[in-house]
C-alpha positions in Angstrom: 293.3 115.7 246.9 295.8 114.3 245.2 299.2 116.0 244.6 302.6 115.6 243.7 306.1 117.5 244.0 307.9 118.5 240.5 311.2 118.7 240.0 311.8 122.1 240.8 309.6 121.1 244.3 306.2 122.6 243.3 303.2 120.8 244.2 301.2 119.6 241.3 297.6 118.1 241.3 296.9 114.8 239.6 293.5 114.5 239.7 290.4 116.6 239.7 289.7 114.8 242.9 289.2 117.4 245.6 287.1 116.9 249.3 287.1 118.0 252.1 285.8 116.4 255.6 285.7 118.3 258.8 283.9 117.9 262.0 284.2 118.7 265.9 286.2 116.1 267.5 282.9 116.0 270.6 279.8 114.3 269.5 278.2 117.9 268.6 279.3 120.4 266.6 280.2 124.1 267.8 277.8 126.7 265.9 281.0 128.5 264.6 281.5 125.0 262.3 278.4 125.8 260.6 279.7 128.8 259.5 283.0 127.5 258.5 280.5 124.7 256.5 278.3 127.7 254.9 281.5 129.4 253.5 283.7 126.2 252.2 280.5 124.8 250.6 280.2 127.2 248.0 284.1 127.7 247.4 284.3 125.4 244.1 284.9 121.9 245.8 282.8 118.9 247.7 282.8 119.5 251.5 281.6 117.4 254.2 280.3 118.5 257.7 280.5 115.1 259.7 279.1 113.9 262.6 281.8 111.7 263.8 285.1 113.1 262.2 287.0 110.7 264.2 285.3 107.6 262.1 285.8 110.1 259.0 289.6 110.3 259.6 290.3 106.3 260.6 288.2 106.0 257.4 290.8 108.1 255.4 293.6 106.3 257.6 292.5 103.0 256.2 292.4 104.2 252.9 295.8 105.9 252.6 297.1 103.1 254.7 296.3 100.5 252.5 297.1 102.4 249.1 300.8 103.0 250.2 300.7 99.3 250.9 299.9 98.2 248.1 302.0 100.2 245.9 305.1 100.2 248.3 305.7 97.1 248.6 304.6 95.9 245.0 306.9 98.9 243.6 304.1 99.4 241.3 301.1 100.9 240.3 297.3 99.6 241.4 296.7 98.2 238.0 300.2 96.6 237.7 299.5 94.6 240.9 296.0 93.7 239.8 297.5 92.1 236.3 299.9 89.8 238.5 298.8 86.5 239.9 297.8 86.9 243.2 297.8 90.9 243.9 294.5 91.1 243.6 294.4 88.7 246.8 297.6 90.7 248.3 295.4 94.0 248.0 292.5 92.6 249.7 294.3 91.0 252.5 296.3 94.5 253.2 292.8 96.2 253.0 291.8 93.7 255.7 294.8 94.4 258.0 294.0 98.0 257.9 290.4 98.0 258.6 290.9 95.4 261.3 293.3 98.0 263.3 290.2 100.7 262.9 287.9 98.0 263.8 289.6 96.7 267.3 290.4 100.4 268.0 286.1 101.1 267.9 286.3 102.6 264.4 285.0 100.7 262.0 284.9 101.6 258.5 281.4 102.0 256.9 280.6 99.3 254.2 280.5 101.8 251.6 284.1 103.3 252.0 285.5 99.9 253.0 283.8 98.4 249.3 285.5 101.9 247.5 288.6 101.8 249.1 288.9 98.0 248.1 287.7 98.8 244.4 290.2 101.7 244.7 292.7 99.3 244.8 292.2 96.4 242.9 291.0 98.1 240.0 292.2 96.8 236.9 294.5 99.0 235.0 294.7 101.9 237.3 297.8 104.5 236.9 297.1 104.9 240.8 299.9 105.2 243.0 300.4 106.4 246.1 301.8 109.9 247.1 303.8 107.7 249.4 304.9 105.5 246.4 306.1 108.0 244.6 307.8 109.8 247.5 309.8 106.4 248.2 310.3 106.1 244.1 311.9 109.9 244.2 314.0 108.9 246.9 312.3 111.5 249.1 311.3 111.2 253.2 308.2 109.7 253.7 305.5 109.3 256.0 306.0 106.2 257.7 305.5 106.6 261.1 302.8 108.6 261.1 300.8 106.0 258.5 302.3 103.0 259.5 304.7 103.4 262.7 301.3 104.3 264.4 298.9 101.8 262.9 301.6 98.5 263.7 301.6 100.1 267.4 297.8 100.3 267.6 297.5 97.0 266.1 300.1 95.7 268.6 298.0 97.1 271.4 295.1 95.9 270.7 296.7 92.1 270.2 296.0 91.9 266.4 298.1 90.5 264.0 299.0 92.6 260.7 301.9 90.9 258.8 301.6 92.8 255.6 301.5 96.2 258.0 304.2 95.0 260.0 306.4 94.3 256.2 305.4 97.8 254.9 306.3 99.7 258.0 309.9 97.7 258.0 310.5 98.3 254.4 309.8 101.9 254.8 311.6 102.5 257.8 314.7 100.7 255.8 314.0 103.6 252.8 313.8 106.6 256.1 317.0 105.0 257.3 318.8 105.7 253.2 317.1 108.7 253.3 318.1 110.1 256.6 321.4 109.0 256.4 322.3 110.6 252.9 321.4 113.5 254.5 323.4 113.6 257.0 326.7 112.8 254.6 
């Protein structure tokens, strides 16, 4: 889903966009998740029973990871860095940071939502941003350990290299740092 705060702090959706992926976290699934599958599919919005959750939710991780990338550091939407020379390239090479860190970690993403999340963005005149974009633009907290602090670690770890990550994780932990600090004047 993707959401926003207003002004007056209320969360407002942007898109119609709404799914929801669950699974048990042990290669099968209790019989209670059934149930809880049986009731959410038929309450107005696409749901997903997986088999392996945890490849579901580095999937997601990639995704998210490399959208707040993108628009972080560009300071701009997925269709403004698409018309520039060379963001097109920039996006692809951040997509390929991400999903090596799920790769080396025994996650890799499946084809199909590596090819989406790459079309996602690079897409050519796309208003897409990141909730994390426009947290940082709102001069709000954000979430950059848990998207990025954790990834550059993993990636660390596992001896990979991920310059771009490494940049995004800086530049947001320089924005946490303003943020944090304000608050505490």
């Amino acid at each position: 889903m993707a959401t926003t705060l207003d002004a007056q702090g209320d969360i407002v959706r942007l898109a119609p966009l709404q799914d929801l992926c669950y699974g048990a976290r042990r290669n099968t699934a209790p019989a209670r998740l059934d149930e809880v599958h049986r009731v959410l599919s038929g309450a107005g919005f696409t749901t997903g029973l997986s088999d392996d959750i945890d490849a579901e939710m580095w999937a997601k991780w990639v995704f998210i990871a490399a959208l707040g990338a993108v628009t972080c550091l560009m300071r701009g939407s997925v269709g403004e860095v698409a018309a520039v020379p060379g963001g097109t390239a920039f996006a692809r090479q951040v997509v390929d940071e991400c999903a090596s860190v799920a790769a080396a970690a025994g996650y890799p993403v499946p084809a199909p939502a590596l090819r989406q999340t790459l079309a996602t963005v690079t897409e050519a005149g796309s208003p897409l941003t990141s909730s994390l974009y426009r947290d940082v633009t709102g001069n709000r907290s954000a979430e950059t350990e848990h998207i990025y602090g954790d990834l550059v670690l993993r990636a660390d770890r596992l001896g990979l290299t991920v310059p771009l990550l490494d940049l995004v994780a800086m530049h947001l932990r320089l924005h946490q740092n303003r943020i944090e600090g304000a608050r505490l004047t």
